[in-house]
Every structure is written in C-alpha cells, then in structure tokens.
Amino acid sequence: MSGTVITDLRRRGAVDPGRLLAGPLRGVGLQRLDPGRRTEVAADGIEHALYVTAGSGLAELPEDAVHPDHPERAGAGLPLVEGTAVVLPLGSRTVLTAGTAGLEYFHALLTVPPSSKSGDPR
C-alpha cells in the first residue's frame, strides 16, 4: 500500500489532498462552531460539501440573499443534525449557526473545472 496516507483530522486539522489526489478535491478538514456562533460559507469559484459529524445547528440563506418577492424565505433554514449533508454548488451561499451543543462538520472544498459552454459562469 505504498502512497497510502492516513490522517487523523481531529488531531491535525485541515489537510490539502492535492498533494496526493489529481481530482477536484482541494481541501478537507473538521470544523467546529461553538454554541451560538455563525459562519458564512460562500461557493465563489469553489464548491463546498459539508457533513455534520456532531452537534446541531441551522443552515440559512444570508440576509442579503433573500429576494424581496419571497420574504417568507427569510429565517427559513435547514436543520443540521449528525448525519446531515449540505452541498453548496458554485455561486451559492449559506450561513451556518451552531445550536446549544455546538456544531462539528467535515468540510470538503472542490475546484470547479473550466466550462467550455458559452455563458456558463464556470
């Protein structure tokens, strides 16, 4: 099994898989938000995949992303519990808010290959 690498993300933190993999995976790591803390995740030029490993929280649209024609979307969010996965395709954003026990999630960053289609934002 030469070339095999095993990494404990709880001890080491984020790693750059680009040293070993040729695919679009560019960063992986375990992230933690303390109870009540918030962070925005924006897929600007890179896509994100999140998988909740512990705790709970909420994924919501950022306040400035709610369209005036759809005010009912403000405050509506996706409950995050252990085992929930969230994928943010190119151009999307979310705000993660940790619940009372905090929120721990695996975070993967994926590059987006250039598009050959005219008008495609990639």
PDB file of C-alpha atoms in Angstrom:
ATOM      1  CA  MET A   1       0.000   0.000   0.000  1.00  0.00           C
ATOM      2  CA  SER A   2       2.713   2.481  -0.873  1.00  0.00           C
ATOM      3  CA  GLY A   3       1.418   6.026  -1.172  1.00  0.00           C
ATOM      4  CA  THR A   4      -1.333   5.398   1.366  1.00  0.00           C
ATOM      5  CA  VAL A   5      -1.763   8.203   3.873  1.00  0.00           C
ATOM      6  CA  ILE A   6      -3.936   8.063   6.979  1.00  0.00           C
ATOM      7  CA  THR A   7      -4.654  11.381   8.679  1.00  0.00           C
ATOM      8  CA  ASP A   8      -6.464  11.985  11.967  1.00  0.00           C
ATOM      9  CA  LEU A   9      -8.384  15.199  11.189  1.00  0.00           C
ATOM     10  CA  ARG A  10      -9.293  15.652  14.873  1.00  0.00           C
ATOM     11  CA  ARG A  11      -5.603  15.963  15.762  1.00  0.00           C
ATOM     12  CA  ARG A  12      -4.179  17.570  12.641  1.00  0.00           C
ATOM     13  CA  GLY A  13      -6.963  19.800  11.349  1.00  0.00           C
ATOM     14  CA  ALA A  14      -7.418  20.586   7.660  1.00  0.00           C
ATOM     15  CA  VAL A  15      -5.248  18.948   5.025  1.00  0.00           C
ATOM     16  CA  ASP A  16      -4.505  19.594   1.354  1.00  0.00           C
ATOM     17  CA  PRO A  17      -5.323  16.408  -0.570  1.00  0.00           C
ATOM     18  CA  GLY A  18      -3.938  17.962  -3.769  1.00  0.00           C
ATOM     19  CA  ARG A  19      -0.516  16.556  -2.870  1.00  0.00           C
ATOM     20  CA  LEU A  20      -1.889  13.028  -3.297  1.00  0.00           C
ATOM     21  CA  LEU A  21      -5.008  13.255  -5.485  1.00  0.00           C
ATOM     22  CA  ALA A  22      -5.405  14.531  -9.026  1.00  0.00           C
ATOM     23  CA  GLY A  23      -9.183  15.138  -8.773  1.00  0.00           C
ATOM     24  CA  PRO A  24     -11.109  18.261  -7.780  1.00  0.00           C
ATOM     25  CA  LEU A  25     -10.763  17.765  -4.010  1.00  0.00           C
ATOM     26  CA  ARG A  26      -8.617  20.666  -2.767  1.00  0.00           C
ATOM     27  CA  GLY A  27      -9.133  20.801   0.961  1.00  0.00           C
ATOM     28  CA  VAL A  28     -10.646  18.681   3.706  1.00  0.00           C
ATOM     29  CA  GLY A  29     -10.944  19.286   7.399  1.00  0.00           C
ATOM     30  CA  LEU A  30     -13.031  19.062  10.504  1.00  0.00           C
ATOM     31  CA  GLN A  31     -14.557  22.379  11.548  1.00  0.00           C
ATOM     32  CA  ARG A  32     -16.181  23.275  14.858  1.00  0.00           C
ATOM     33  CA  LEU A  33     -18.510  26.122  15.739  1.00  0.00           C
ATOM     34  CA  ASP A  34     -19.073  26.911  19.401  1.00  0.00           C
ATOM     35  CA  PRO A  35     -22.683  27.182  20.622  1.00  0.00           C
ATOM     36  CA  GLY A  36     -24.491  30.131  19.022  1.00  0.00           C
ATOM     37  CA  ARG A  37     -21.589  31.013  16.692  1.00  0.00           C
ATOM     38  CA  ARG A  38     -22.216  31.713  12.997  1.00  0.00           C
ATOM     39  CA  THR A  39     -20.124  31.480   9.858  1.00  0.00           C
ATOM     40  CA  GLU A  40     -20.898  32.131   6.209  1.00  0.00           C
ATOM     41  CA  VAL A  41     -19.816  29.629   3.579  1.00  0.00           C
ATOM     42  CA  ALA A  42     -19.702  31.006   0.025  1.00  0.00           C
ATOM     43  CA  ALA A  43     -19.119  28.952  -3.109  1.00  0.00           C
ATOM     44  CA  ASP A  44     -17.260  31.651  -5.033  1.00  0.00           C
ATOM     45  CA  GLY A  45     -15.022  29.855  -7.524  1.00  0.00           C
ATOM     46  CA  ILE A  46     -15.039  26.658  -5.469  1.00  0.00           C
ATOM     47  CA  GLU A  47     -17.768  24.251  -4.351  1.00  0.00           C
ATOM     48  CA  HIS A  48     -18.277  23.022  -0.795  1.00  0.00           C
ATOM     49  CA  ALA A  49     -19.535  19.760   0.702  1.00  0.00           C
ATOM     50  CA  LEU A  50     -20.354  19.675   4.430  1.00  0.00           C
ATOM     51  CA  TYR A  51     -21.238  16.661   6.570  1.00  0.00           C
ATOM     52  CA  VAL A  52     -22.368  17.149  10.177  1.00  0.00           C
ATOM     53  CA  THR A  53     -20.425  14.817  12.486  1.00  0.00           C
ATOM     54  CA  ALA A  54     -21.672  16.080  15.878  1.00  0.00           C
ATOM     55  CA  GLY A  55     -23.936  18.643  17.490  1.00  0.00           C
ATOM     56  CA  SER A  56     -26.694  20.546  15.753  1.00  0.00           C
ATOM     57  CA  GLY A  57     -27.451  23.853  14.119  1.00  0.00           C
ATOM     58  CA  LEU A  58     -29.105  25.557  11.190  1.00  0.00           C
ATOM     59  CA  ALA A  59     -28.116  26.384   7.596  1.00  0.00           C
ATOM     60  CA  GLU A  60     -29.865  29.533   6.354  1.00  0.00           C
ATOM     61  CA  LEU A  61     -29.725  31.912   3.430  1.00  0.00           C
ATOM     62  CA  PRO A  62     -27.679  35.026   4.174  1.00  0.00           C
ATOM     63  CA  GLU A  63     -29.929  38.037   4.914  1.00  0.00           C
ATOM     64  CA  ASP A  64     -28.896  39.813   1.722  1.00  0.00           C
ATOM     65  CA  ALA A  65     -29.731  36.713  -0.364  1.00  0.00           C
ATOM     66  CA  VAL A  66     -33.459  36.744   0.417  1.00  0.00           C
ATOM     67  CA  HIS A  67     -35.326  38.077  -2.619  1.00  0.00           C
ATOM     68  CA  PRO A  68     -37.897  40.839  -1.891  1.00  0.00           C
ATOM     69  CA  ASP A  69     -40.534  38.865  -3.838  1.00  0.00           C
ATOM     70  CA  HIS A  70     -40.059  35.922  -1.428  1.00  0.00           C
ATOM     71  CA  PRO A  71     -39.828  37.375   2.104  1.00  0.00           C
ATOM     72  CA  GLU A  72     -41.106  34.067   3.506  1.00  0.00           C
ATOM     73  CA  ARG A  73     -37.687  32.579   2.802  1.00  0.00           C
ATOM     74  CA  ALA A  74     -36.123  34.826   5.456  1.00  0.00           C
ATOM     75  CA  GLY A  75     -35.482  32.831   8.595  1.00  0.00           C
ATOM     76  CA  ALA A  76     -36.304  29.541   6.893  1.00  0.00           C
ATOM     77  CA  GLY A  77     -33.423  27.150   7.131  1.00  0.00           C
ATOM     78  CA  LEU A  78     -32.294  23.568   7.032  1.00  0.00           C
ATOM     79  CA  PRO A  79     -31.918  21.945  10.459  1.00  0.00           C
ATOM     80  CA  LEU A  80     -28.463  20.434  10.847  1.00  0.00           C
ATOM     81  CA  VAL A  81     -28.048  17.275  12.926  1.00  0.00           C
ATOM     82  CA  GLU A  82     -25.487  14.493  12.940  1.00  0.00           C
ATOM     83  CA  GLY A  83     -25.538  12.770   9.542  1.00  0.00           C
ATOM     84  CA  THR A  84     -26.851  15.780   7.576  1.00  0.00           C
ATOM     85  CA  ALA A  85     -25.013  16.632   4.358  1.00  0.00           C
ATOM     86  CA  VAL A  86     -25.089  20.028   2.636  1.00  0.00           C
ATOM     87  CA  VAL A  87     -23.627  20.696  -0.806  1.00  0.00           C
ATOM     88  CA  LEU A  88     -23.057  24.263  -1.987  1.00  0.00           C
ATOM     89  CA  PRO A  89     -22.748  24.416  -5.766  1.00  0.00           C
ATOM     90  CA  LEU A  90     -20.892  27.219  -7.473  1.00  0.00           C
ATOM     91  CA  GLY A  91     -22.394  30.638  -6.748  1.00  0.00           C
ATOM     92  CA  SER A  92     -24.411  29.647  -3.672  1.00  0.00           C
ATOM     93  CA  ARG A  93     -24.014  30.752  -0.036  1.00  0.00           C
ATOM     94  CA  THR A  94     -25.273  29.731   3.373  1.00  0.00           C
ATOM     95  CA  VAL A  95     -24.894  30.835   6.960  1.00  0.00           C
ATOM     96  CA  LEU A  96     -24.267  28.082   9.488  1.00  0.00           C
ATOM     97  CA  THR A  97     -25.378  28.683  13.071  1.00  0.00           C
ATOM     98  CA  ALA A  98     -24.390  26.254  15.824  1.00  0.00           C
ATOM     99  CA  GLY A  99     -27.002  25.000  18.274  1.00  0.00           C
ATOM    100  CA  THR A 100     -26.680  24.793  22.055  1.00  0.00           C
ATOM    101  CA  ALA A 101     -24.200  21.893  21.896  1.00  0.00           C
ATOM    102  CA  GLY A 102     -22.112  23.442  19.129  1.00  0.00           C
ATOM    103  CA  LEU A 103     -21.671  22.112  15.609  1.00  0.00           C
ATOM    104  CA  GLU A 104     -18.903  19.938  14.193  1.00  0.00           C
ATOM    105  CA  TYR A 105     -18.737  19.194  10.474  1.00  0.00           C
ATOM    106  CA  PHE A 106     -16.446  17.679   7.881  1.00  0.00           C
ATOM    107  CA  HIS A 107     -15.754  20.295   5.201  1.00  0.00           C
ATOM    108  CA  ALA A 108     -14.518  19.446   1.704  1.00  0.00           C
ATOM    109  CA  LEU A 109     -13.509  22.054  -0.902  1.00  0.00           C
ATOM    110  CA  LEU A 110     -13.795  21.116  -4.568  1.00  0.00           C
ATOM    111  CA  THR A 111     -12.436  23.020  -7.553  1.00  0.00           C
ATOM    112  CA  VAL A 112     -14.745  23.601 -10.483  1.00  0.00           C
ATOM    113  CA  PRO A 113     -13.271  22.746 -13.887  1.00  0.00           C
ATOM    114  CA  PRO A 114     -13.487  25.472 -16.530  1.00  0.00           C
ATOM    115  CA  SER A 115     -16.550  25.193 -18.733  1.00  0.00           C
ATOM    116  CA  SER A 116     -16.386  25.159 -22.489  1.00  0.00           C
ATOM    117  CA  LYS A 117     -20.028  26.288 -22.748  1.00  0.00           C
ATOM    118  CA  SER A 118     -20.696  29.911 -23.668  1.00  0.00           C
ATOM    119  CA  GLY A 119     -22.376  31.849 -20.873  1.00  0.00           C
ATOM    120  CA  ASP A 120     -21.567  29.262 -18.181  1.00  0.00           C
ATOM    121  CA  PRO A 121     -20.297  31.036 -15.009  1.00  0.00           C
ATOM    122  CA  ARG A 122     -17.600  28.423 -14.506  1.00  0.00           C
TER     123      ARG A 122
END
